[in-house]
Amino acid sequence: MEKAADTRQSIIDAVLRIIGDEGIAALSNRRIAKEAQVSLGSVTYHFATQHELLRESLLHFVAQETRRFTELAENCATADCLDVSAAAELVETVAGGTAFDSRHIAPFELYIQAGRDERLRAAAAECFAAYDRLARGILERLGMPDPERLAGAVVALVFGQQLRRLATGAPAEELVDTLLLLTGTTAGASACGTGRGRA
């Protein structure tokens, strides 16, 4: 059972690498099997269709990212609220810490593909809902008004800025500054009323 799970994971990792390097058009079962170092039959055994492969790869990536973001948010949280300076550092860590290797470029390809293939849209919607929940939690700890409405805009901004970084090499600090502007705060302010600035 463990070997089957390992094989399945190897296939998903291979799919993300191929998509990130060359795009979805480069996917074929033979290419995936070679990249994953598994038999051709293993690919079709674990994933009956390419749609299933794409869906599972997208969900796997976002599940990993969601866990990572949740851990970062929990580490930065204090008592009942999150200091604005700590939130800014969290955003900078997330944005600056995302390496644009093939595995991180792949989800952008998959989200675009969801625009062409409605069968992927439910998975994409599930992914964005997870990001929205994380953003809403951070905004609530910051004491922002109407975090429910603001969360989607924050997530959209993060994705837009990440695409800009990918295309232009713009620094992560631009994302931090823009988010602080959007929330109407400064890095030196504090939602906890302490007035503590960034170190």
CSV table of C-alpha atoms in Angstrom, one decimal:
chain,number,residue,atom,x,y,z
A,1,MET,CA,0.0,0.0,0.0
A,2,GLU,CA,2.8,2.4,0.9
A,3,LYS,CA,4.6,1.6,-2.4
A,4,ALA,CA,1.4,2.4,-4.4
A,5,ALA,CA,1.1,5.8,-2.5
A,6,ASP,CA,4.8,6.5,-3.3
A,7,THR,CA,4.2,5.7,-7.0
A,8,ARG,CA,1.2,7.9,-7.1
A,9,GLN,CA,3.1,10.8,-5.5
A,10,SER,CA,6.0,10.3,-8.0
A,11,ILE,CA,3.6,10.6,-10.9
A,12,ILE,CA,2.0,13.8,-9.5
A,13,ASP,CA,5.5,15.3,-8.8
A,14,ALA,CA,6.5,14.4,-12.4
A,15,VAL,CA,3.3,16.1,-13.8
A,16,LEU,CA,4.0,19.3,-11.9
A,17,ARG,CA,7.6,19.4,-13.2
A,18,ILE,CA,6.7,18.8,-16.8
A,19,ILE,CA,3.9,21.4,-16.7
A,20,GLY,CA,6.2,23.9,-15.1
A,21,ASP,CA,9.0,23.3,-17.5
A,22,GLU,CA,7.1,23.0,-20.8
A,23,GLY,CA,3.4,23.5,-20.2
A,24,ILE,CA,0.4,21.2,-20.2
A,25,ALA,CA,0.8,20.4,-24.0
A,26,ALA,CA,4.0,18.5,-23.2
A,27,LEU,CA,2.1,16.0,-21.0
A,28,SER,CA,1.8,12.4,-22.3
A,29,ASN,CA,1.6,9.2,-20.3
A,30,ARG,CA,4.9,8.1,-21.8
A,31,ARG,CA,6.7,11.3,-20.9
A,32,ILE,CA,5.2,11.2,-17.3
A,33,ALA,CA,6.3,7.6,-16.8
A,34,LYS,CA,9.8,8.5,-17.9
A,35,GLU,CA,10.0,11.6,-15.7
A,36,ALA,CA,8.5,9.7,-12.7
A,37,GLN,CA,10.7,6.6,-13.3
A,38,VAL,CA,7.7,4.3,-13.2
A,39,SER,CA,6.2,2.0,-15.8
A,40,LEU,CA,3.7,3.3,-18.4
A,41,GLY,CA,1.1,1.0,-16.9
A,42,SER,CA,1.5,2.6,-13.5
A,43,VAL,CA,0.4,6.0,-14.9
A,44,THR,CA,-2.8,4.6,-16.3
A,45,TYR,CA,-3.4,2.4,-13.3
A,46,HIS,CA,-3.3,5.3,-10.9
A,47,PHE,CA,-4.9,7.9,-13.2
A,48,ALA,CA,-7.5,6.8,-15.7
A,49,THR,CA,-7.6,10.2,-17.6
A,50,GLN,CA,-5.4,13.2,-18.0
A,51,HIS,CA,-8.2,15.3,-16.5
A,52,GLU,CA,-7.8,13.3,-13.3
A,53,LEU,CA,-4.1,13.7,-13.4
A,54,LEU,CA,-4.4,17.5,-13.7
A,55,ARG,CA,-7.1,17.8,-11.0
A,56,GLU,CA,-5.1,15.7,-8.5
A,57,SER,CA,-1.9,17.5,-9.2
A,58,LEU,CA,-3.5,20.9,-8.6
A,59,LEU,CA,-5.2,19.8,-5.4
A,60,HIS,CA,-2.0,18.2,-4.1
A,61,PHE,CA,0.0,21.4,-4.7
A,62,VAL,CA,-2.5,23.7,-3.0
A,63,ALA,CA,-2.9,21.3,0.0
A,64,GLN,CA,0.9,21.6,0.5
A,65,GLU,CA,0.8,25.3,0.2
A,66,THR,CA,-2.2,25.7,2.5
A,67,ARG,CA,-0.4,23.7,5.2
A,68,ARG,CA,2.7,25.8,4.8
A,69,PHE,CA,0.7,29.1,5.0
A,70,THR,CA,-1.3,27.9,8.0
A,71,GLU,CA,1.9,27.0,9.9
A,72,LEU,CA,3.4,30.4,9.1
A,73,ALA,CA,0.2,32.2,10.2
A,74,GLU,CA,0.0,30.3,13.4
A,75,ASN,CA,3.7,30.9,14.2
A,76,CYS,CA,3.2,34.7,13.7
A,77,ALA,CA,0.0,34.8,15.7
A,78,THR,CA,0.0,36.2,19.3
A,79,ALA,CA,-2.7,35.6,21.8
A,80,ASP,CA,-5.9,37.0,20.3
A,81,CYS,CA,-4.4,39.1,17.5
A,82,LEU,CA,-1.7,39.4,14.9
A,83,ASP,CA,0.7,42.4,15.0
A,84,VAL,CA,0.7,44.3,11.7
A,85,SER,CA,4.5,44.2,11.5
A,86,ALA,CA,4.4,40.4,12.0
A,87,ALA,CA,1.8,40.1,9.3
A,88,ALA,CA,4.0,42.1,6.9
A,89,GLU,CA,6.9,39.8,7.7
A,90,LEU,CA,4.6,36.8,7.1
A,91,VAL,CA,3.6,38.1,3.7
A,92,GLU,CA,7.2,38.9,2.8
A,93,THR,CA,8.2,35.3,3.8
A,94,VAL,CA,5.5,33.8,1.7
A,95,ALA,CA,6.1,35.9,-1.3
A,96,GLY,CA,9.8,36.0,-1.2
A,97,GLY,CA,10.1,32.4,-0.1
A,98,THR,CA,8.2,31.1,-3.2
A,99,ALA,CA,10.9,29.9,-5.6
A,100,PHE,CA,9.8,30.1,-9.2
A,101,ASP,CA,11.0,26.7,-10.1
A,102,SER,CA,9.0,24.4,-12.4
A,103,ARG,CA,6.9,23.1,-9.5
A,104,HIS,CA,5.7,26.5,-8.5
A,105,ILE,CA,5.1,27.7,-12.1
A,106,ALA,CA,2.9,24.7,-12.8
A,107,PRO,CA,-0.2,25.8,-10.7
A,108,PHE,CA,-0.4,29.0,-12.8
A,109,GLU,CA,-0.6,26.8,-15.9
A,110,LEU,CA,-3.3,24.7,-14.2
A,111,TYR,CA,-5.4,27.7,-13.2
A,112,ILE,CA,-5.3,28.9,-16.8
A,113,GLN,CA,-6.2,25.5,-18.0
A,114,ALA,CA,-9.2,25.6,-15.7
A,115,GLY,CA,-10.5,28.5,-17.8
A,116,ARG,CA,-10.4,26.2,-20.8
A,117,ASP,CA,-11.6,23.0,-19.1
A,118,GLU,CA,-14.7,23.4,-17.0
A,119,ARG,CA,-14.0,20.0,-15.4
A,120,LEU,CA,-11.0,21.5,-13.6
A,121,ARG,CA,-13.0,24.5,-12.3
A,122,ALA,CA,-14.3,22.8,-9.2
A,123,ALA,CA,-10.8,21.9,-8.2
A,124,ALA,CA,-9.6,25.4,-8.9
A,125,ALA,CA,-12.5,26.9,-6.9
A,126,GLU,CA,-11.6,24.6,-4.0
A,127,CYS,CA,-8.0,25.8,-4.1
A,128,PHE,CA,-8.9,29.5,-4.1
A,129,ALA,CA,-11.4,28.9,-1.2
A,130,ALA,CA,-8.5,27.5,0.8
A,131,TYR,CA,-6.4,30.6,0.1
A,132,ASP,CA,-9.4,32.8,1.0
A,133,ARG,CA,-9.8,31.1,4.3
A,134,LEU,CA,-6.2,31.7,5.2
A,135,ALA,CA,-6.3,35.3,4.2
A,136,ARG,CA,-9.6,35.8,6.1
A,137,GLY,CA,-8.0,34.4,9.3
A,138,ILE,CA,-5.0,36.7,9.1
A,139,LEU,CA,-7.2,39.7,8.4
A,140,GLU,CA,-9.5,38.8,11.3
A,141,ARG,CA,-6.5,38.6,13.7
A,142,LEU,CA,-5.4,42.0,12.3
A,143,GLY,CA,-8.7,43.4,13.3
A,144,MET,CA,-9.5,44.5,9.7
A,145,PRO,CA,-13.1,45.5,9.0
A,146,ASP,CA,-15.1,43.1,6.8
A,147,PRO,CA,-12.4,40.5,6.4
A,148,GLU,CA,-14.8,38.3,4.5
A,149,ARG,CA,-15.0,40.8,1.6
A,150,LEU,CA,-11.4,41.8,1.8
A,151,ALA,CA,-9.9,38.2,1.7
A,152,GLY,CA,-10.7,37.6,-1.9
A,153,ALA,CA,-9.1,40.9,-3.0
A,154,VAL,CA,-6.0,40.1,-1.0
A,155,VAL,CA,-5.7,36.7,-2.5
A,156,ALA,CA,-6.2,38.1,-6.0
A,157,LEU,CA,-3.5,40.7,-5.3
A,158,VAL,CA,-1.1,38.1,-4.1
A,159,PHE,CA,-1.6,36.0,-7.2
A,160,GLY,CA,-1.3,39.1,-9.5
A,161,GLN,CA,1.9,40.2,-7.8
A,162,GLN,CA,3.3,36.7,-8.0
A,163,LEU,CA,2.7,36.7,-11.7
A,164,ARG,CA,4.4,40.1,-12.0
A,165,ARG,CA,7.4,38.7,-10.1
A,166,LEU,CA,7.4,35.7,-12.4
A,167,ALA,CA,7.3,37.9,-15.5
A,168,THR,CA,9.6,40.8,-14.4
A,169,GLY,CA,11.6,39.6,-11.5
A,170,ALA,CA,10.0,42.4,-9.3
A,171,PRO,CA,11.0,42.1,-5.6
A,172,ALA,CA,8.7,40.6,-3.0
A,173,GLU,CA,8.8,43.9,-1.0
A,174,GLU,CA,6.4,45.4,-3.6
A,175,LEU,CA,3.8,42.9,-2.6
A,176,VAL,CA,4.2,43.8,1.1
A,177,ASP,CA,3.9,47.5,0.4
A,178,THR,CA,0.8,47.0,-1.8
A,179,LEU,CA,-1.0,44.8,0.8
A,180,LEU,CA,-0.3,47.3,3.5
A,181,LEU,CA,-1.7,50.0,1.3
A,182,LEU,CA,-4.8,47.9,0.6
A,183,THR,CA,-5.5,47.3,4.2
A,184,GLY,CA,-5.0,50.9,5.1
A,185,THR,CA,-2.1,50.2,7.5
A,186,THR,CA,1.6,50.7,7.8
A,187,ALA,CA,4.2,48.3,8.9
A,188,GLY,CA,4.8,50.5,12.0
A,189,ALA,CA,1.1,50.2,13.1
A,190,SER,CA,-0.2,47.5,15.3
A,191,ALA,CA,-3.7,45.9,15.3
A,192,CYS,CA,-3.1,44.9,18.9
A,193,GLY,CA,-2.7,48.5,20.0
A,194,THR,CA,0.9,48.1,21.0
A,195,GLY,CA,2.3,50.5,18.4
A,196,ARG,CA,5.2,48.2,17.9
A,197,GLY,CA,7.0,48.7,14.6
A,198,ARG,CA,9.1,46.3,12.5
A,199,ALA,CA,12.6,45.5,13.7
